[in-house]
Amino acid sequence: MCDSLKSDYQLCEELGRGRFGIVYRCYSPDTGDSFACKSIHKSSLSEDPTDRQCLDKEPKILQLLSGCPNILQLYKIYEDDDYLHMVTDLCDGEDLYDRVSLGTPFTEPEASAVLKELMIAISCCHQLGIAHRDIKPDNILFDTAGRLKLADFGSAEWFGVSEEGLMTGVVGTPYYVAPEVLMGREYNEKVDVWSAGVILYIMLSGVPPFYGEGPAETFEAVLRGNLRFPSRIFRSISPEAKDLLRKMICRDASRRLSADQVLRHPWIISGGDTRSVSDQT
């Protein structure tokens, strides 16, 4: 453990483990404020150079995104020969995965509130030329005040806002990955909008729009992209919510909404209050 880290923060109990590291609760003896500390032992990285790239990339991206209210804030970085430590916002409550895994649908106002904060985070990323590329409920946390925080930028990539902004590489998670990623083609930042649309579908229905017995079957379903709204599940869901879903989970990325366009959609502006949408029309 870095001596400078130990002099600045007191590490407490373990909060969780990820692919590369362990997350601890910590606090500053000087201020009494609580934080999270993600500690990554460099020996846990494989020989694959992409592992090291992820380790180098995430803190740089979090520093660049500092100030966006819905992105996990990075406060300090400590590094020595053996470890990398990142001190961030403390998000020790349920993440979105915990909430959606219950299978209980959200109300439209509840889903709209979560999606709005998520799209603000994604919009911040895209405006700075960053695509997250692994938007999923596990990476959507909530701080002690209940504010949404988008986390885990290990798969993120810079795409540049002034050029064509195309990326390559198959990254992401079954259920949430966009079809153009699976096709092995070049793609743009709208892969994040597809993933957020899948999350919205799950919040409203309790089930994913594309699934199979395993990853291979799920990927096949994603590639088909046959978006359906079963009447027994979506009977009470408003036409406005379905309209937004169709425009986010759209196989043609050129017709898919951007993050900013999602934020301007009437269903988001109304807070999921369909009566308000009707009044506007």
mmCIF file of C-alpha atoms in Angstrom:
data_model
loop_
_atom_site.group_PDB
_atom_site.id
_atom_site.type_symbol
_atom_site.label_atom_id
_atom_site.label_comp_id
_atom_site.label_asym_id
_atom_site.label_seq_id
_atom_site.Cartn_x
_atom_site.Cartn_y
_atom_site.Cartn_z
ATOM 1 C CA MET A 1 0.000 0.000 0.000
ATOM 2 C CA CYS A 2 1.347 3.439 -0.941
ATOM 3 C CA ASP A 3 2.624 5.367 2.069
ATOM 4 C CA SER A 4 1.185 8.588 0.641
ATOM 5 C CA LEU A 5 -2.254 6.972 0.360
ATOM 6 C CA LYS A 6 -2.097 5.758 3.965
ATOM 7 C CA SER A 7 -1.105 9.217 5.130
ATOM 8 C CA ASP A 8 -4.088 10.851 3.386
ATOM 9 C CA TYR A 9 -6.847 8.246 3.848
ATOM 10 C CA GLN A 10 -7.868 5.553 6.289
ATOM 11 C CA LEU A 11 -8.947 2.392 4.432
ATOM 12 C CA CYS A 12 -11.933 0.547 5.857
ATOM 13 C CA GLU A 13 -14.008 -2.448 4.777
ATOM 14 C CA GLU A 14 -14.060 -4.018 1.334
ATOM 15 C CA LEU A 15 -17.047 -2.968 -0.775
ATOM 16 C CA GLY A 16 -16.576 -5.185 -3.802
ATOM 17 C CA ARG A 17 -14.252 -6.830 -6.296
ATOM 18 C CA GLY A 18 -13.969 -6.372 -10.021
ATOM 19 C CA ARG A 19 -11.964 -7.801 -12.874
ATOM 20 C CA PHE A 20 -8.794 -5.956 -11.902
ATOM 21 C CA GLY A 21 -9.142 -4.651 -8.383
ATOM 22 C CA ILE A 22 -10.757 -4.381 -4.991
ATOM 23 C CA VAL A 23 -12.885 -1.425 -3.889
ATOM 24 C CA TYR A 24 -12.667 -0.262 -0.274
ATOM 25 C CA ARG A 25 -14.486 2.354 1.718
ATOM 26 C CA CYS A 26 -12.075 4.995 2.944
ATOM 27 C CA TYR A 27 -12.243 8.336 4.694
ATOM 28 C CA SER A 28 -10.107 11.394 5.125
ATOM 29 C CA PRO A 29 -9.045 11.879 8.783
ATOM 30 C CA ASP A 30 -8.610 15.580 8.028
ATOM 31 C CA THR A 31 -12.177 16.210 6.846
ATOM 32 C CA GLY A 32 -14.091 13.097 7.920
ATOM 33 C CA ASP A 33 -15.470 12.729 4.369
ATOM 34 C CA SER A 34 -15.969 9.215 3.033
ATOM 35 C CA PHE A 35 -14.805 7.988 -0.382
ATOM 36 C CA ALA A 36 -14.184 4.782 -2.275
ATOM 37 C CA CYS A 37 -10.701 3.530 -3.111
ATOM 38 C CA LYS A 38 -10.198 1.163 -6.049
ATOM 39 C CA SER A 39 -6.917 -0.681 -5.562
ATOM 40 C CA ILE A 40 -5.449 -2.566 -8.509
ATOM 41 C CA HIS A 41 -2.488 -4.895 -8.001
ATOM 42 C CA LYS A 42 -0.483 -4.750 -11.205
ATOM 43 C CA SER A 43 0.367 -8.446 -10.948
ATOM 44 C CA SER A 44 -3.348 -9.188 -11.540
ATOM 45 C CA LEU A 45 -3.060 -7.891 -15.097
ATOM 46 C CA SER A 46 -2.640 -10.493 -17.795
ATOM 47 C CA GLU A 47 0.042 -10.461 -20.465
ATOM 48 C CA ASP A 48 -2.527 -8.991 -22.845
ATOM 49 C CA PRO A 49 -1.370 -5.408 -23.544
ATOM 50 C CA THR A 50 -5.002 -4.232 -23.606
ATOM 51 C CA ASP A 51 -5.182 -4.861 -19.854
ATOM 52 C CA ARG A 52 -2.406 -2.349 -19.266
ATOM 53 C CA GLN A 53 -4.019 0.057 -21.705
ATOM 54 C CA CYS A 54 -7.267 -0.111 -19.717
ATOM 55 C CA LEU A 55 -5.363 0.555 -16.520
ATOM 56 C CA ASP A 56 -3.681 3.609 -18.035
ATOM 57 C CA LYS A 57 -6.778 4.879 -19.832
ATOM 58 C CA GLU A 58 -9.427 4.884 -17.105
ATOM 59 C CA PRO A 59 -7.864 7.475 -14.746
ATOM 60 C CA LYS A 60 -7.048 9.761 -17.682
ATOM 61 C CA ILE A 61 -10.628 9.619 -18.918
ATOM 62 C CA LEU A 62 -12.078 10.167 -15.445
ATOM 63 C CA GLN A 63 -9.829 13.214 -15.006
ATOM 64 C CA LEU A 64 -11.017 14.580 -18.352
ATOM 65 C CA LEU A 65 -14.659 14.057 -17.344
ATOM 66 C CA SER A 66 -14.211 15.663 -13.948
ATOM 67 C CA GLY A 67 -17.074 18.039 -13.187
ATOM 68 C CA CYS A 68 -19.871 16.128 -14.891
ATOM 69 C CA PRO A 69 -22.373 15.553 -12.050
ATOM 70 C CA ASN A 70 -23.448 12.102 -13.252
ATOM 71 C CA ILE A 71 -20.011 10.572 -13.783
ATOM 72 C CA LEU A 72 -17.979 8.980 -11.003
ATOM 73 C CA GLN A 73 -15.589 11.648 -9.754
ATOM 74 C CA LEU A 74 -11.893 10.853 -9.403
ATOM 75 C CA TYR A 75 -10.244 12.760 -6.558
ATOM 76 C CA LYS A 76 -6.747 11.328 -6.193
ATOM 77 C CA ILE A 77 -4.457 8.814 -7.888
ATOM 78 C CA TYR A 78 -1.635 7.002 -6.128
ATOM 79 C CA GLU A 79 0.765 4.672 -7.873
ATOM 80 C CA ASP A 80 3.871 2.701 -6.995
ATOM 81 C CA ASP A 81 5.637 -0.304 -8.485
ATOM 82 C CA ASP A 82 2.948 -2.746 -7.345
ATOM 83 C CA TYR A 83 -0.364 -0.871 -7.106
ATOM 84 C CA LEU A 84 -2.567 1.759 -8.674
ATOM 85 C CA HIS A 85 -5.099 3.332 -6.294
ATOM 86 C CA MET A 86 -7.954 5.605 -7.382
ATOM 87 C CA VAL A 87 -9.946 7.548 -4.782
ATOM 88 C CA THR A 88 -13.449 8.269 -6.088
ATOM 89 C CA ASP A 89 -16.993 9.076 -5.064
ATOM 90 C CA LEU A 90 -18.455 6.643 -2.554
ATOM 91 C CA CYS A 91 -21.373 4.731 -4.064
ATOM 92 C CA ASP A 92 -22.108 2.065 -1.489
ATOM 93 C CA GLY A 93 -25.825 1.581 -2.070
ATOM 94 C CA GLU A 94 -27.602 -0.491 -4.695
ATOM 95 C CA ASP A 95 -26.427 -0.123 -8.272
ATOM 96 C CA LEU A 96 -28.923 -0.204 -11.127
ATOM 97 C CA TYR A 97 -28.262 -3.925 -11.647
ATOM 98 C CA ASP A 98 -29.534 -4.598 -8.119
ATOM 99 C CA ARG A 99 -32.720 -2.706 -8.922
ATOM 100 C CA VAL A 100 -33.480 -4.220 -12.330
ATOM 101 C CA SER A 101 -32.522 -7.769 -11.307
ATOM 102 C CA LEU A 102 -35.623 -7.877 -9.124
ATOM 103 C CA GLY A 103 -37.639 -8.043 -12.352
ATOM 104 C CA THR A 104 -40.112 -5.455 -11.060
ATOM 105 C CA PRO A 105 -40.818 -2.808 -13.720
ATOM 106 C CA PHE A 106 -40.196 0.839 -12.928
ATOM 107 C CA THR A 107 -42.988 3.351 -13.306
ATOM 108 C CA GLU A 108 -42.532 5.643 -16.302
ATOM 109 C CA PRO A 109 -41.543 8.640 -14.118
ATOM 110 C CA GLU A 110 -39.003 6.461 -12.255
ATOM 111 C CA ALA A 111 -37.513 5.142 -15.504
ATOM 112 C CA SER A 112 -37.465 8.612 -17.055
ATOM 113 C CA ALA A 113 -35.583 10.064 -14.076
ATOM 114 C CA VAL A 114 -32.886 7.373 -14.252
ATOM 115 C CA LEU A 115 -32.568 7.587 -18.038
ATOM 116 C CA LYS A 116 -32.277 11.383 -17.957
ATOM 117 C CA GLU A 117 -29.322 11.262 -15.551
ATOM 118 C CA LEU A 118 -27.725 8.465 -17.562
ATOM 119 C CA MET A 119 -28.091 10.394 -20.825
ATOM 120 C CA ILE A 120 -26.610 13.517 -19.220
ATOM 121 C CA ALA A 121 -23.547 11.419 -18.343
ATOM 122 C CA ILE A 122 -23.366 9.917 -21.837
ATOM 123 C CA SER A 123 -23.798 13.354 -23.424
ATOM 124 C CA CYS A 124 -20.898 14.693 -21.321
ATOM 125 C CA CYS A 125 -18.742 11.832 -22.609
ATOM 126 C CA HIS A 126 -19.717 12.322 -26.247
ATOM 127 C CA GLN A 127 -19.179 16.075 -26.150
ATOM 128 C CA LEU A 128 -15.581 15.404 -25.103
ATOM 129 C CA GLY A 129 -15.084 12.742 -27.766
ATOM 130 C CA ILE A 130 -15.325 9.747 -25.420
ATOM 131 C CA ALA A 131 -17.486 6.661 -25.976
ATOM 132 C CA HIS A 132 -18.062 4.508 -22.877
ATOM 133 C CA ARG A 133 -18.750 1.308 -24.869
ATOM 134 C CA ASP A 134 -19.944 -0.772 -21.906
ATOM 135 C CA ILE A 135 -23.128 0.907 -20.698
ATOM 136 C CA LYS A 136 -24.924 -1.635 -18.504
ATOM 137 C CA PRO A 137 -26.748 -1.599 -15.140
ATOM 138 C CA ASP A 138 -23.673 -2.901 -13.279
ATOM 139 C CA ASN A 139 -21.788 0.278 -14.234
ATOM 140 C CA ILE A 140 -24.558 2.636 -13.137
ATOM 141 C CA LEU A 141 -24.077 3.486 -9.478
ATOM 142 C CA PHE A 142 -25.801 5.808 -7.023
ATOM 143 C CA ASP A 143 -23.990 7.959 -4.482
ATOM 144 C CA THR A 144 -25.060 8.589 -0.899
ATOM 145 C CA ALA A 145 -27.391 11.370 -2.090
ATOM 146 C CA GLY A 146 -29.059 9.064 -4.635
ATOM 147 C CA ARG A 147 -27.476 10.753 -7.662
ATOM 148 C CA LEU A 148 -26.646 8.482 -10.602
ATOM 149 C CA LYS A 149 -22.937 7.995 -11.337
ATOM 150 C CA LEU A 150 -21.700 6.328 -14.511
ATOM 151 C CA ALA A 151 -18.594 4.256 -13.716
ATOM 152 C CA ASP A 152 -16.055 1.787 -15.144
ATOM 153 C CA PHE A 153 -14.394 3.416 -18.141
ATOM 154 C CA GLY A 154 -12.000 0.532 -18.788
ATOM 155 C CA SER A 155 -13.561 -0.139 -22.223
ATOM 156 C CA ALA A 156 -13.955 3.540 -23.142
ATOM 157 C CA GLU A 157 -12.347 4.988 -26.233
ATOM 158 C CA TRP A 158 -11.602 8.413 -27.649
ATOM 159 C CA PHE A 159 -13.338 8.893 -30.976
ATOM 160 C CA GLY A 160 -12.704 12.598 -31.619
ATOM 161 C CA VAL A 161 -15.505 15.069 -32.228
ATOM 162 C CA SER A 162 -13.995 16.865 -35.218
ATOM 163 C CA GLU A 163 -13.279 13.872 -37.470
ATOM 164 C CA GLU A 164 -15.388 10.920 -38.596
ATOM 165 C CA GLY A 165 -15.219 9.573 -35.067
ATOM 166 C CA LEU A 166 -15.249 5.890 -35.950
ATOM 167 C CA MET A 167 -14.042 3.097 -33.684
ATOM 168 C CA THR A 168 -13.391 -0.610 -33.989
ATOM 169 C CA GLY A 169 -13.127 -3.530 -31.583
ATOM 170 C CA VAL A 170 -15.681 -5.933 -30.155
ATOM 171 C CA VAL A 171 -16.319 -4.727 -26.611
ATOM 172 C CA GLY A 172 -19.421 -4.642 -24.459
ATOM 173 C CA THR A 173 -21.742 -7.055 -22.706
ATOM 174 C CA PRO A 174 -24.414 -9.473 -23.985
ATOM 175 C CA TYR A 175 -27.933 -7.971 -23.881
ATOM 176 C CA TYR A 176 -26.565 -4.413 -24.111
ATOM 177 C CA VAL A 177 -24.034 -4.382 -26.976
ATOM 178 C CA ALA A 178 -25.081 -2.701 -30.231
ATOM 179 C CA PRO A 179 -25.349 -4.853 -33.386
ATOM 180 C CA GLU A 180 -22.764 -2.880 -35.359
ATOM 181 C CA VAL A 181 -20.159 -3.748 -32.714
ATOM 182 C CA LEU A 182 -20.870 -7.465 -33.131
ATOM 183 C CA MET A 183 -20.639 -7.160 -36.909
ATOM 184 C CA GLY A 184 -17.001 -6.157 -36.593
ATOM 185 C CA ARG A 185 -17.588 -2.936 -38.483
ATOM 186 C CA GLU A 186 -16.481 0.574 -37.707
ATOM 187 C CA TYR A 187 -18.980 2.302 -35.443
ATOM 188 C CA ASN A 188 -19.563 5.608 -33.696
ATOM 189 C CA GLU A 189 -20.538 6.797 -30.228
ATOM 190 C CA LYS A 190 -24.206 5.939 -30.760
ATOM 191 C CA VAL A 191 -23.432 2.430 -29.511
ATOM 192 C CA ASP A 192 -23.896 3.987 -26.058
ATOM 193 C CA VAL A 193 -27.404 5.169 -26.983
ATOM 194 C CA TRP A 194 -28.379 1.638 -28.069
ATOM 195 C CA SER A 195 -27.174 0.254 -24.727
ATOM 196 C CA ALA A 196 -29.065 2.928 -22.793
ATOM 197 C CA GLY A 197 -32.193 2.089 -24.803
ATOM 198 C CA VAL A 198 -31.875 -1.559 -23.793
ATOM 199 C CA ILE A 199 -31.631 -0.455 -20.163
ATOM 200 C CA LEU A 200 -34.777 1.645 -20.577
ATOM 201 C CA TYR A 201 -36.605 -1.344 -22.073
ATOM 202 C CA ILE A 202 -35.588 -3.492 -19.077
ATOM 203 C CA MET A 203 -36.612 -0.812 -16.582
ATOM 204 C CA LEU A 204 -40.082 -0.536 -18.119
ATOM 205 C CA SER A 205 -40.699 -4.241 -18.709
ATOM 206 C CA GLY A 206 -38.510 -6.194 -16.303
ATOM 207 C CA VAL A 207 -37.044 -8.244 -19.193
ATOM 208 C CA PRO A 208 -34.403 -7.589 -21.894
ATOM 209 C CA PRO A 209 -35.485 -6.991 -25.499
ATOM 210 C CA PHE A 210 -32.969 -9.505 -26.901
ATOM 211 C CA TYR A 211 -31.916 -12.689 -25.151
ATOM 212 C CA GLY A 212 -30.993 -16.333 -25.652
ATOM 213 C CA GLU A 213 -29.901 -19.408 -23.735
ATOM 214 C CA GLY A 214 -26.289 -18.196 -23.747
ATOM 215 C CA PRO A 215 -24.102 -15.380 -25.065
ATOM 216 C CA ALA A 216 -24.029 -16.771 -28.619
ATOM 217 C CA GLU A 217 -27.839 -16.933 -28.865
ATOM 218 C CA THR A 218 -28.149 -13.513 -27.258
ATOM 219 C CA PHE A 219 -25.732 -12.038 -29.805
ATOM 220 C CA GLU A 220 -27.772 -13.601 -32.614
ATOM 221 C CA ALA A 221 -30.919 -11.979 -31.213
ATOM 222 C CA VAL A 222 -29.144 -8.608 -30.995
ATOM 223 C CA LEU A 223 -27.976 -8.924 -34.605
ATOM 224 C CA ARG A 224 -31.546 -9.617 -35.741
ATOM 225 C CA GLY A 225 -32.643 -6.567 -33.782
ATOM 226 C CA ASN A 226 -36.305 -7.500 -33.930
ATOM 227 C CA LEU A 227 -37.668 -5.069 -31.348
ATOM 228 C CA ARG A 228 -41.052 -6.104 -29.994
ATOM 229 C CA PHE A 229 -43.452 -4.831 -27.344
ATOM 230 C CA PRO A 230 -45.416 -7.869 -26.044
ATOM 231 C CA SER A 231 -48.905 -6.678 -25.192
ATOM 232 C CA ARG A 232 -49.058 -8.499 -21.858
ATOM 233 C CA ILE A 233 -45.986 -6.568 -20.699
ATOM 234 C CA PHE A 234 -46.304 -3.243 -22.532
ATOM 235 C CA ARG A 235 -50.083 -2.823 -22.361
ATOM 236 C CA SER A 236 -49.788 0.014 -19.855
ATOM 237 C CA ILE A 237 -46.646 1.620 -21.343
ATOM 238 C CA SER A 238 -47.297 4.913 -23.110
ATOM 239 C CA PRO A 239 -46.878 5.392 -26.882
ATOM 240 C CA GLU A 240 -44.337 8.124 -26.120
ATOM 241 C CA ALA A 241 -42.089 5.712 -24.205
ATOM 242 C CA LYS A 242 -42.322 3.151 -27.028
ATOM 243 C CA ASP A 243 -41.477 5.868 -29.544
ATOM 244 C CA LEU A 244 -38.308 6.709 -27.644
ATOM 245 C CA LEU A 245 -37.362 3.035 -27.389
ATOM 246 C CA ARG A 246 -37.737 2.572 -31.154
ATOM 247 C CA LYS A 247 -35.511 5.581 -31.790
ATOM 248 C CA MET A 248 -32.804 4.437 -29.351
ATOM 249 C CA ILE A 249 -32.841 0.696 -30.147
ATOM 250 C CA CYS A 250 -32.624 1.324 -33.891
ATOM 251 C CA ARG A 251 -30.426 -1.016 -35.961
ATOM 252 C CA ASP A 252 -29.600 1.795 -38.395
ATOM 253 C CA ALA A 253 -27.143 3.895 -36.402
ATOM 254 C CA SER A 254 -27.576 6.814 -38.817
ATOM 255 C CA ARG A 255 -31.247 7.024 -37.762
ATOM 256 C CA ARG A 256 -30.631 6.306 -34.085
ATOM 257 C CA LEU A 257 -30.979 9.314 -31.795
ATOM 258 C CA SER A 258 -27.906 10.991 -30.361
ATOM 259 C CA ALA A 259 -27.570 11.425 -26.602
ATOM 260 C CA ASP A 260 -28.624 15.082 -26.848
ATOM 261 C CA GLN A 261 -31.641 14.164 -28.979
ATOM 262 C CA VAL A 262 -32.741 11.652 -26.344
ATOM 263 C CA LEU A 263 -32.590 14.413 -23.729
ATOM 264 C CA ARG A 264 -34.854 16.556 -25.940
ATOM 265 C CA HIS A 265 -37.438 13.807 -26.484
ATOM 266 C CA PRO A 266 -40.907 14.758 -25.132
ATOM 267 C CA TRP A 267 -41.030 11.696 -22.855
ATOM 268 C CA ILE A 268 -37.816 12.789 -21.125
ATOM 269 C CA ILE A 269 -38.816 16.458 -20.976
ATOM 270 C CA SER A 270 -42.137 15.506 -19.352
ATOM 271 C CA GLY A 271 -40.416 13.292 -16.795
ATOM 272 C CA GLY A 272 -42.348 10.269 -18.043
ATOM 273 C CA ASP A 273 -45.634 11.980 -17.267
ATOM 274 C CA THR A 274 -47.654 10.983 -20.322
ATOM 275 C CA ARG A 275 -50.456 13.387 -19.397
ATOM 276 C CA SER A 276 -47.974 16.221 -19.750
ATOM 277 C CA VAL A 277 -46.876 14.896 -23.156
ATOM 278 C CA SER A 278 -50.523 14.775 -24.272
ATOM 279 C CA ASP A 279 -51.024 18.349 -23.097
ATOM 280 C CA GLN A 280 -48.020 19.465 -25.182
ATOM 281 C CA THR A 281 -49.465 17.822 -28.278
#
